[in-house]
XYZ file of C-alpha atoms in Angstrom:
657
model
C 19.784 -18.444 -22.449
C 22.410 -19.833 -20.072
C 21.439 -22.989 -18.225
C 22.100 -21.654 -14.755
C 22.141 -18.390 -12.928
C 25.867 -18.381 -12.328
C 26.468 -18.586 -16.065
C 23.967 -15.817 -16.583
C 25.610 -13.644 -13.977
C 29.067 -14.240 -15.420
C 27.833 -13.333 -18.878
C 26.256 -10.152 -17.607
C 29.265 -9.043 -15.594
C 31.425 -9.607 -18.691
C 29.058 -7.388 -20.629
C 29.320 -4.664 -18.048
C 33.077 -4.565 -18.365
C 33.387 -5.312 -22.060
C 35.528 -2.876 -24.066
C 33.166 -3.328 -26.954
C 30.569 -1.041 -25.376
C 29.390 1.696 -27.682
C 31.584 4.799 -27.704
C 29.540 7.966 -27.887
C 30.289 11.629 -28.361
C 28.310 14.034 -26.217
C 25.484 15.469 -28.305
C 23.226 18.274 -27.174
C 20.723 15.981 -25.445
C 23.395 14.153 -23.515
C 25.019 17.425 -22.541
C 21.730 18.618 -21.111
C 21.511 15.451 -19.032
C 25.102 15.915 -17.949
C 24.465 19.444 -16.748
C 21.607 18.233 -14.538
C 23.514 15.305 -13.070
C 25.725 15.158 -10.014
C 29.406 14.562 -9.422
C 30.421 15.167 -13.013
C 33.934 16.072 -14.099
C 33.635 16.855 -17.773
C 36.254 18.186 -20.192
C 36.467 18.458 -23.970
C 38.621 15.320 -23.928
C 36.139 13.272 -21.953
C 34.637 10.384 -23.838
C 31.313 8.819 -22.884
C 30.477 5.159 -22.541
C 26.807 4.277 -22.175
C 25.897 1.026 -20.402
C 23.842 -0.291 -22.130
C 24.056 1.702 -25.317
C 20.434 2.901 -25.286
C 20.153 4.435 -21.830
C 20.591 7.951 -23.195
C 17.832 7.389 -25.727
C 14.487 7.951 -24.073
C 12.357 7.973 -27.227
C 10.763 4.669 -26.231
C 9.246 6.482 -23.261
C 7.261 8.625 -25.693
C 5.601 5.532 -27.155
C 4.841 4.147 -23.719
C 3.432 7.488 -22.608
C 1.192 7.742 -25.675
C -0.095 4.210 -25.122
C -0.929 4.896 -21.493
C -2.568 8.266 -22.166
C -4.839 6.552 -24.669
C -6.330 4.443 -21.846
C -7.777 7.290 -19.792
C -11.255 6.741 -21.226
C -11.298 3.505 -19.207
C -10.763 5.372 -15.940
C -13.767 5.692 -13.670
C -11.635 7.191 -10.915
C -10.346 10.741 -10.743
C -6.998 11.107 -12.496
C -6.870 14.730 -13.648
C -4.034 15.724 -11.351
C -0.280 15.787 -11.700
C 3.007 15.238 -9.865
C 5.907 17.628 -10.408
C 9.478 17.052 -9.269
C 10.183 19.968 -6.930
C 13.690 18.944 -5.925
C 15.324 22.194 -7.107
C 12.765 24.285 -5.233
C 12.981 22.129 -2.082
C 16.650 23.041 -1.439
C 17.360 19.379 -0.617
C 20.961 18.767 -1.677
C 21.315 15.156 -0.633
C 22.993 12.845 -3.130
C 23.182 9.109 -2.510
C 26.715 7.716 -2.905
C 27.821 4.175 -3.704
C 30.764 1.889 -3.032
C 32.965 0.747 -5.896
C 31.228 -2.631 -5.951
C 28.220 -0.748 -7.288
C 30.377 1.525 -9.432
C 33.544 1.197 -11.405
C 34.517 -2.177 -9.937
C 30.996 -3.494 -10.402
C 30.111 -6.768 -8.725
C 26.490 -7.927 -8.747
C 25.881 -8.328 -5.022
C 23.661 -7.103 -2.243
C 25.278 -3.677 -2.081
C 22.682 -2.886 -4.727
C 20.003 -3.231 -2.069
C 20.693 -0.261 0.193
C 19.328 3.219 0.681
C 16.273 3.499 2.862
C 14.324 6.656 3.648
C 12.205 7.525 6.676
C 9.944 10.386 7.720
C 8.923 11.860 11.068
C 8.180 15.185 12.714
C 11.398 15.187 14.707
C 10.893 18.570 16.426
C 7.091 18.415 16.828
C 6.401 21.517 14.728
C 3.653 19.882 12.661
C 5.849 19.389 9.584
C 7.400 16.080 8.612
C 11.137 15.775 8.111
C 13.093 13.359 5.904
C 16.041 11.120 6.741
C 18.073 9.689 3.844
C 20.583 6.839 4.083
C 23.607 6.424 1.832
C 26.380 3.921 1.216
C 29.165 6.485 1.054
C 29.173 9.860 2.748
C 26.775 10.857 5.508
C 23.198 9.878 6.185
C 21.299 13.144 6.205
C 18.292 14.629 8.028
C 16.416 17.374 6.174
C 14.149 19.584 8.273
C 10.850 20.666 6.754
C 10.493 24.473 6.796
C 7.073 24.545 5.141
C 6.230 25.948 1.709
C 8.070 23.062 0.108
C 11.467 24.056 1.571
C 13.932 22.014 3.617
C 17.210 22.656 5.399
C 20.016 20.301 6.370
C 19.731 19.429 10.064
C 22.195 16.543 10.022
C 24.894 18.204 12.102
C 22.408 19.846 14.475
C 20.584 16.551 15.026
C 23.734 14.443 15.378
C 22.608 11.609 13.092
C 25.168 11.658 10.278
C 26.591 8.120 10.710
C 29.565 8.748 8.467
C 31.679 5.692 7.685
C 29.455 2.602 7.856
C 27.544 1.631 4.728
C 24.025 2.911 5.380
C 21.133 0.598 4.540
C 17.828 1.422 6.252
C 16.216 3.914 8.609
C 13.210 3.758 10.928
C 11.464 6.339 13.095
C 9.344 5.324 16.074
C 8.701 6.488 19.637
C 10.734 3.716 21.206
C 10.770 5.158 24.736
C 7.145 6.400 24.797
C 8.085 9.988 25.608
C 6.142 11.606 22.766
C 8.814 12.123 20.129
C 10.203 9.929 17.340
C 13.476 8.129 17.918
C 15.690 6.818 15.137
C 17.127 3.393 14.340
C 19.486 2.926 11.393
C 21.185 -0.172 9.992
C 24.431 -0.681 8.130
C 26.524 -3.374 6.475
C 29.229 -4.565 8.883
C 29.378 -1.186 10.575
C 26.974 -1.953 13.400
C 23.458 -0.602 13.836
C 22.578 2.674 15.539
C 19.892 3.751 17.986
C 19.358 7.490 18.569
C 17.127 8.905 21.302
C 15.289 12.147 20.463
C 15.294 14.857 23.144
C 12.037 16.293 21.761
C 13.633 19.140 19.806
C 15.087 17.103 16.965
C 18.464 16.646 18.653
C 19.432 13.003 19.051
C 21.682 11.137 21.466
C 23.432 7.910 20.475
C 22.307 5.272 23.007
C 23.301 2.232 20.965
C 25.825 0.897 23.460
C 23.361 0.588 26.322
C 20.506 -0.677 24.153
C 21.970 -4.044 23.030
C 20.959 -3.148 19.465
C 24.477 -2.932 18.077
C 24.412 -6.116 16.006
C 27.278 -6.003 13.526
C 26.576 -7.935 10.356
C 24.637 -7.654 7.130
C 21.522 -5.985 8.490
C 18.734 -4.826 6.226
C 15.519 -3.400 7.722
C 14.013 -2.792 11.148
C 10.293 -3.182 11.773
C 8.730 -1.818 14.967
C 5.723 -3.504 16.546
C 4.529 -4.494 20.014
C 4.445 -8.252 19.599
C 3.561 -8.997 23.254
C 1.229 -6.001 23.730
C 3.007 -4.752 26.841
C 2.951 -1.139 25.651
C 6.568 -1.068 24.471
C 7.682 -1.203 20.837
C 9.773 -4.220 19.937
C 12.010 -4.532 16.890
C 12.290 -7.200 14.221
C 15.672 -6.829 12.524
C 16.159 -8.566 9.179
C 19.685 -9.718 8.332
C 20.189 -10.544 4.686
C 23.107 -12.980 5.050
C 26.838 -12.756 4.504
C 27.606 -11.397 1.040
C 30.993 -9.784 1.753
C 34.620 -10.873 1.898
C 37.342 -9.774 4.306
C 38.983 -7.689 1.580
C 38.792 -3.945 2.188
C 37.846 -1.728 -0.727
C 38.488 1.962 -1.361
C 36.701 3.956 1.323
C 37.044 1.208 3.940
C 34.124 -1.032 2.997
C 34.189 -4.836 2.744
C 34.161 -6.001 -0.854
C 31.340 -8.298 -1.901
C 31.587 -11.883 -3.023
C 31.509 -12.153 -6.803
C 28.919 -14.884 -6.467
C 26.923 -13.045 -3.816
C 23.565 -14.015 -5.279
C 24.412 -17.647 -4.775
C 25.238 -17.285 -1.106
C 21.818 -18.586 -0.113
C 23.037 -22.002 -1.301
C 25.456 -22.088 1.632
C 23.644 -22.400 4.997
C 26.780 -21.292 6.824
C 26.485 -17.885 5.136
C 22.976 -17.216 6.467
C 22.393 -14.722 9.247
C 19.456 -15.133 11.549
C 17.086 -12.220 11.779
C 16.514 -10.990 15.333
C 13.417 -10.215 17.381
C 14.353 -7.709 20.086
C 11.985 -7.354 23.032
C 11.824 -3.867 24.525
C 12.644 -4.016 28.243
C 12.168 -0.292 28.811
C 14.791 2.340 29.541
C 16.188 1.925 26.018
C 17.264 -1.654 26.650
C 16.433 -4.661 24.489
C 16.956 -8.417 24.599
C 17.080 -10.995 21.817
C 14.057 -13.289 22.269
C 14.108 -14.937 18.828
C 14.784 -18.425 20.164
C 12.455 -17.999 23.127
C 9.418 -17.223 20.966
C 10.314 -19.583 18.116
C 10.988 -16.865 15.562
C 14.097 -18.353 13.959
C 14.297 -16.917 10.469
C 17.428 -17.492 8.363
C 15.994 -16.468 5.015
C 17.765 -13.874 2.883
C 15.448 -11.243 4.243
C 15.389 -7.752 2.842
C 12.337 -6.448 4.679
C 9.307 -7.437 6.743
C 5.788 -6.195 7.382
C 3.409 -6.459 10.312
C -0.360 -6.924 10.208
C -3.040 -8.834 12.062
C -3.820 -11.068 9.098
C -5.800 -13.664 11.068
C -7.709 -10.888 12.866
C -7.209 -12.229 16.360
C -5.900 -8.959 17.793
C -2.225 -9.967 17.763
C 0.267 -8.602 15.184
C 1.594 -11.202 12.750
C 4.765 -10.984 10.693
C 5.347 -11.462 6.953
C 9.058 -11.690 6.071
C 10.033 -11.322 2.417
C 12.849 -13.466 1.062
C 14.792 -12.053 -1.851
C 16.144 -15.507 -2.699
C 13.604 -18.081 -1.684
C 10.130 -18.663 -0.269
C 8.702 -15.856 1.865
C 7.995 -16.612 5.503
C 4.808 -15.869 7.423
C 4.598 -16.170 11.210
C 1.369 -16.018 13.207
C 1.572 -14.474 16.629
C 0.253 -16.873 19.275
C -0.820 -14.506 22.021
C 2.560 -12.790 22.299
C 4.151 -15.989 23.616
C 5.410 -17.573 20.415
C 5.340 -17.288 16.628
C 4.046 -20.171 14.516
C 5.350 -20.586 10.982
C 2.394 -20.771 8.585
C 4.152 -19.911 5.332
C 3.294 -22.978 3.246
C -0.156 -23.329 4.795
C -1.445 -19.908 3.793
C 1.017 -18.909 1.065
C 2.063 -22.126 -0.703
C 3.596 -20.168 -3.593
C 5.351 -16.821 -3.148
C 7.677 -14.747 -5.376
C 11.169 -16.193 -5.376
C 12.890 -12.817 -5.596
C 10.734 -10.673 -3.291
C 11.943 -7.083 -2.818
C 9.040 -5.068 -1.438
C 5.825 -5.586 0.500
C 2.697 -3.633 1.328
C -0.265 -4.815 3.411
C -3.536 -2.915 2.910
C -7.205 -3.395 2.137
C -7.066 -3.304 -1.668
C -10.804 -3.742 -2.295
C -12.241 -2.150 0.878
C -13.847 -5.378 2.060
C -12.552 -4.968 5.618
C -9.698 -7.476 5.321
C -5.983 -6.816 4.823
C -4.421 -7.982 1.552
C -0.728 -8.560 0.840
C 1.155 -7.177 -2.181
C 4.699 -8.483 -2.769
C 6.986 -7.264 -5.553
C 9.412 -9.639 -7.284
C 12.526 -8.199 -8.895
C 15.011 -11.004 -9.438
C 13.012 -13.077 -11.878
C 12.881 -10.207 -14.371
C 16.578 -10.817 -14.967
C 15.932 -14.438 -15.730
C 13.137 -14.029 -18.288
C 14.771 -11.579 -20.651
C 17.962 -9.720 -21.318
C 17.613 -6.627 -19.142
C 20.628 -5.036 -20.770
C 18.972 -4.575 -24.133
C 16.137 -2.548 -25.521
C 12.704 -1.922 -24.116
C 10.326 -4.796 -24.828
C 6.713 -3.587 -24.407
C 5.175 -6.993 -23.796
C 7.616 -7.687 -20.954
C 6.713 -4.640 -18.839
C 3.532 -6.151 -17.428
C 4.201 -9.859 -17.911
C 5.310 -12.510 -15.489
C 8.306 -14.701 -16.197
C 7.884 -17.471 -18.749
C 7.633 -20.694 -16.680
C 9.835 -22.432 -19.218
C 12.672 -20.047 -18.369
C 12.468 -20.265 -14.603
C 15.529 -20.808 -12.480
C 16.717 -24.383 -12.005
C 15.620 -26.202 -8.882
C 19.219 -26.495 -7.667
C 19.616 -22.733 -7.629
C 16.201 -22.140 -6.107
C 17.176 -24.305 -3.129
C 13.472 -24.631 -2.289
C 10.573 -26.813 -3.341
C 10.314 -24.799 -6.558
C 6.772 -23.702 -5.849
C 6.984 -20.018 -6.695
C 5.247 -17.141 -8.407
C 7.389 -15.698 -11.197
C 6.516 -12.048 -10.717
C 4.581 -9.815 -8.320
C 1.929 -11.362 -6.096
C -1.263 -9.898 -4.650
C -2.714 -12.170 -1.993
C -6.369 -11.311 -1.522
C -7.643 -12.001 1.967
C -10.763 -14.167 1.715
C -11.789 -13.291 5.270
C -11.819 -16.931 6.360
C -8.127 -17.361 7.122
C -7.177 -18.108 3.500
C -5.704 -16.085 0.645
C -6.044 -16.104 -3.146
C -3.295 -14.863 -5.475
C -4.881 -12.417 -7.970
C -2.019 -10.231 -9.248
C -2.681 -10.955 -12.923
C -6.409 -10.418 -12.512
C -5.932 -6.945 -11.046
C -2.878 -5.810 -13.051
C -0.307 -5.694 -10.261
C 2.715 -6.631 -12.368
C 5.554 -4.239 -13.258
C 9.189 -4.374 -14.398
C 12.231 -4.433 -12.061
C 10.365 -3.465 -8.884
C 11.978 -2.585 -5.595
C 10.019 -1.258 -2.654
C 6.459 -0.044 -2.708
C 4.496 2.576 -0.849
C 0.738 2.520 -0.375
C -1.542 5.541 -0.051
C -4.701 7.119 -1.450
C -3.154 9.409 -4.073
C -6.459 10.709 -5.469
C -8.290 10.728 -2.119
C -11.170 8.603 -3.421
C -11.171 6.114 -0.538
C -9.138 3.378 -2.259
C -5.431 3.034 -1.598
C -3.037 3.246 -4.548
C 0.494 1.939 -4.993
C 3.792 3.574 -5.965
C 6.577 1.128 -6.909
C 10.208 2.241 -7.139
C 11.954 0.509 -10.037
C 15.127 0.042 -12.119
C 18.528 -1.590 -11.668
C 20.946 1.182 -12.683
C 24.456 0.431 -13.917
C 24.594 -1.945 -16.835
C 20.846 -2.182 -17.210
C 18.346 -0.192 -19.213
C 16.154 2.395 -17.571
C 12.965 1.114 -15.920
C 10.043 3.356 -15.041
C 8.705 4.036 -11.563
C 5.178 2.626 -11.518
C 1.947 4.107 -10.192
C -0.933 1.661 -9.813
C -4.108 3.715 -9.386
C -6.751 1.688 -7.597
C -9.839 1.341 -9.806
C -12.356 1.241 -6.946
C -11.108 -2.134 -5.791
C -11.629 -3.896 -9.138
C -8.000 -3.674 -10.232
C -5.130 -1.299 -10.855
C -4.678 1.238 -13.645
C -1.191 2.035 -14.937
C -0.913 5.762 -14.307
C 2.703 6.925 -13.990
C 2.630 8.852 -17.299
C -0.922 10.065 -16.797
C -0.006 11.516 -13.410
C 3.385 12.958 -14.421
C 5.577 10.626 -12.375
C 7.161 9.619 -15.687
C 9.060 10.805 -17.589
C 11.444 12.363 -15.082
C 12.330 16.015 -14.867
C 14.141 17.121 -18.071
C 13.552 13.685 -19.525
C 16.500 12.155 -17.695
C 17.073 8.417 -17.926
C 20.777 8.222 -17.012
C 23.602 10.003 -15.213
C 27.374 9.747 -15.160
C 28.078 6.743 -12.932
C 31.849 6.997 -12.585
C 34.888 8.413 -14.346
C 38.064 6.628 -15.352
C 41.508 8.126 -15.867
C 42.754 5.861 -18.619
C 46.123 7.603 -18.707
C 46.610 7.243 -14.983
C 45.374 5.106 -12.086
C 42.634 3.387 -14.092
C 44.692 2.390 -17.129
C 44.283 -1.319 -16.293
C 40.484 -1.092 -16.115
C 38.804 -3.170 -18.842
C 36.864 -0.217 -20.172
C 40.151 1.633 -20.691
C 41.378 -0.936 -23.196
C 41.858 0.983 -26.445
C 40.994 4.323 -24.818
C 42.973 7.283 -23.544
C 42.231 10.272 -21.351
C 39.126 10.626 -19.203
C 36.268 8.206 -19.815
C 32.874 8.913 -18.297
C 30.649 5.856 -17.793
C 26.899 6.375 -17.653
C 24.340 4.244 -15.841
C 20.542 4.255 -15.757
C 18.694 6.225 -13.108
C 16.630 4.236 -10.656
C 14.730 4.609 -7.393
C 14.920 2.195 -4.466
C 12.903 3.471 -1.523
C 9.945 5.824 -1.300
C 7.574 7.443 1.161
C 4.095 8.839 0.615
C 3.143 11.723 2.877
C 1.747 15.240 2.737
C 5.048 17.092 2.866
C 3.518 20.515 2.126
C 0.410 20.083 4.335
C -2.062 20.854 1.544
C -4.171 17.745 2.123
C -2.910 15.394 -0.575
C -0.138 12.805 -0.612
C 3.218 13.540 -2.214
C 5.998 11.088 -3.164
C 9.638 11.296 -2.040
C 12.236 8.753 -3.169
C 15.784 7.809 -2.322
C 17.435 7.142 -5.678
C 20.516 4.977 -6.056
C 23.744 6.929 -6.692
C 21.763 10.069 -7.447
C 19.571 12.804 -6.075
C 16.055 12.025 -4.811
C 12.723 12.761 -6.424
C 10.441 15.235 -4.634
C 7.142 14.638 -6.413
C 4.577 17.195 -5.336
C 0.911 16.483 -6.032
C -1.417 19.219 -7.274
C -4.556 17.218 -6.436
C -5.989 19.874 -4.127
C -5.524 22.476 -6.863
C -7.444 20.381 -9.364
C -10.299 19.168 -7.191
C -11.998 19.912 -3.896
C -11.181 16.785 -1.888
C -12.206 15.367 1.455
C -9.723 13.642 3.719
C -8.894 12.890 7.322
C -5.524 12.434 8.976
C -5.618 10.428 12.194
C -2.882 10.698 14.800
C -2.962 8.076 17.511
C -1.579 8.508 21.020
C -1.456 5.360 23.073
C -1.580 5.206 26.864
C -1.647 1.519 27.782
C -0.579 0.848 24.192
C 2.707 2.101 22.769
C 2.702 5.882 22.365
C 2.596 5.736 18.506
C -0.332 3.328 18.546
C 1.548 1.058 16.144
C -0.489 -2.088 15.637
C -3.864 -0.360 15.963
C -6.673 -1.120 13.549
C -8.689 1.971 12.677
C -12.089 1.669 10.989
C -13.764 4.809 9.650
C -17.484 4.859 8.845
C -18.802 7.612 6.560
C -22.263 6.950 5.113
C -22.151 3.597 3.340
C -18.372 3.796 3.076
C -16.179 1.838 5.490
C -12.419 2.280 5.382
C -9.851 0.279 7.336
C -6.242 1.129 8.089
C -3.737 -0.928 10.057
C -1.275 1.427 11.700
C 2.010 -0.277 10.841
C 4.210 2.771 10.261
C 5.535 1.328 7.010
C 6.032 3.344 3.853
C 8.444 2.079 1.274
C 11.390 -0.287 1.183
C 13.772 -0.328 4.172
C 11.901 2.331 6.116
C 9.486 2.997 8.936
C 7.846 6.344 9.393
C 6.005 8.037 12.252
C 3.144 9.686 10.422
C -0.639 10.038 10.801
C -2.957 7.626 9.025
C -4.435 9.128 5.848
C -8.031 8.510 4.764
C -9.247 9.806 1.417
C -12.996 10.337 1.568
C -13.985 11.278 -1.986
C -16.982 13.637 -1.600
C -17.994 12.545 1.901
C -18.269 15.676 4.062
C -19.017 14.108 7.447
C -17.650 11.048 9.221
C -20.171 9.104 11.275
C -17.769 7.340 13.614
C -14.278 5.961 14.041
C -13.534 2.657 15.782
C -10.072 1.855 17.080
C -8.783 -1.541 18.135
C -5.737 -0.521 20.137
C -2.672 -2.790 20.450
C -3.456 -3.152 24.158
C -6.740 -4.865 23.264
C -8.774 -1.796 24.198
C -11.686 -1.027 21.832
C -12.670 2.604 21.470
C -15.292 4.475 19.472
C -15.158 8.157 18.526
C -18.709 9.208 17.744
C -19.550 11.619 14.969
C -20.302 13.836 13.321
C -16.573 14.333 12.668
C -15.436 17.055 10.306
C -13.196 16.194 7.376
C -10.063 17.996 6.119
C -8.305 18.009 9.471
C -5.755 16.108 11.516
C -7.669 14.361 14.282
C -5.715 13.319 17.356
C -7.213 10.344 19.191
C -5.915 9.413 22.632
C -6.414 5.932 23.988
C -8.969 5.791 26.798
C -7.518 4.863 30.145
């Protein structure tokens, strides 16, 4: 094991470009994968290079599947349902594209961290539409036609954003006119604010809004921090990881030591809190309210963790200690990171805040990706014992590279809210660990009243395939590994890899290191992997489906058949604020049904680098009638909707004047 991360990174990059990579002929299995992949130029003379050499061999998945299926006798919760990838039937033809830094001129930098996805009913027809971001090509909006079908509305809607490197997307009713507006970020291409006219046609109002920050932006999180009825924006900026050199396609090439940029304070970029002034205008109030965050922030999440009625902010740091800021009455933010979370994951990539055990208090789940690279060689074969294990403390990163106090969790973290202003880390106790995690989405997949977790995983080119994880909530006692049981894995047609790029070793690419000793066309394969995800009922059948944005590939459209396998009870709650913001973002909703009490904090978050305008979803198991619903609105207004309330409907609740 190298003694420092820079040595490790150099070793790995050398591996990626080594001419000694296994040379393979296309057998029948690989040909089948090739036919299902995208952007492939194949001829009889094309040779195939697999990176690493086992990514086309998915036999290890069979063993993992068999092991997981053998655990179903331990399940007390309903699990006899299945997800099926309906991408071909959906008519969605979006394909995420990448810059050369993520492809044939691979440099391990933050260009790996893009591609958000967001969902909203843009034309108010009762069906939820999907917006995909991409590095190269056009961001795309796909309009939901019902019956599992979509059509490309990108040109009609005017939200393509072709040119800048797309990173994240967020939907929210920014101007309180009853329809979802769109905010999208990019790397050094400026950020974009689009106003919806109510029909799904958008107008670019970025120039007047003061939201056109041009840097290394990551995510945007909407919340009303001062409770004035207008949605504010917290913009995370990851820090400068690019050079001034222009690559093919007009993007800025990344620094070769991008993952060490956090060691240079001058390379940090402050994240920005924008206060909504109304009329689509915003002002930077970061300094004014004391929210000065210069961490290498990939994403953030809002929740009222101290339960004082004001939305607090948890900011994940992909290279350092996470930051937590308590909202002091909308006037200032107080940093409480070390007080409440003395140890956090060093390489945090995703976050979800939800009531894991239904005790009425919001818990915090943070995924940690970077330390998986440190503990083992991620380029080699599948190692069963490493899939659910934290990093060996003896192999942790050196203090100099950490650039912090070294007090970290070497893997995922689940902070259980004790209800007294303190938290306890219980990830190992509840089985919340997984391999190479990115973002996570939370939702009640089996509608039993406990929220489950979907975690997008893998690292693509140069790394082995990593499975997308489903953590089925075992009635609040822990999580059950369920991705194979539920059909999320293996992927459609057993795919684990796709052609990543093609080299012309007789022409323009003859100097490429992989072309050494080779002639003709060389096709380089990389592992499939998801980044962002959303959970929502895309076909309006009452259960939650899973949509991903995969890196350099087509998405997954995972349709649940839960309602076909079981008669379920659920409630969707749509909030309409009056004194509060129109979306009701920041509301706490408590549902009482018999002896069951369920809490949801309306944060609009689903997945990595996304914000979505969707109803709250409550699974109710066999409960047929709801006794009451209590809403703590962002304005401070408390409201009760008395029962009996019927299940299996979308209930719209308007804030009392």
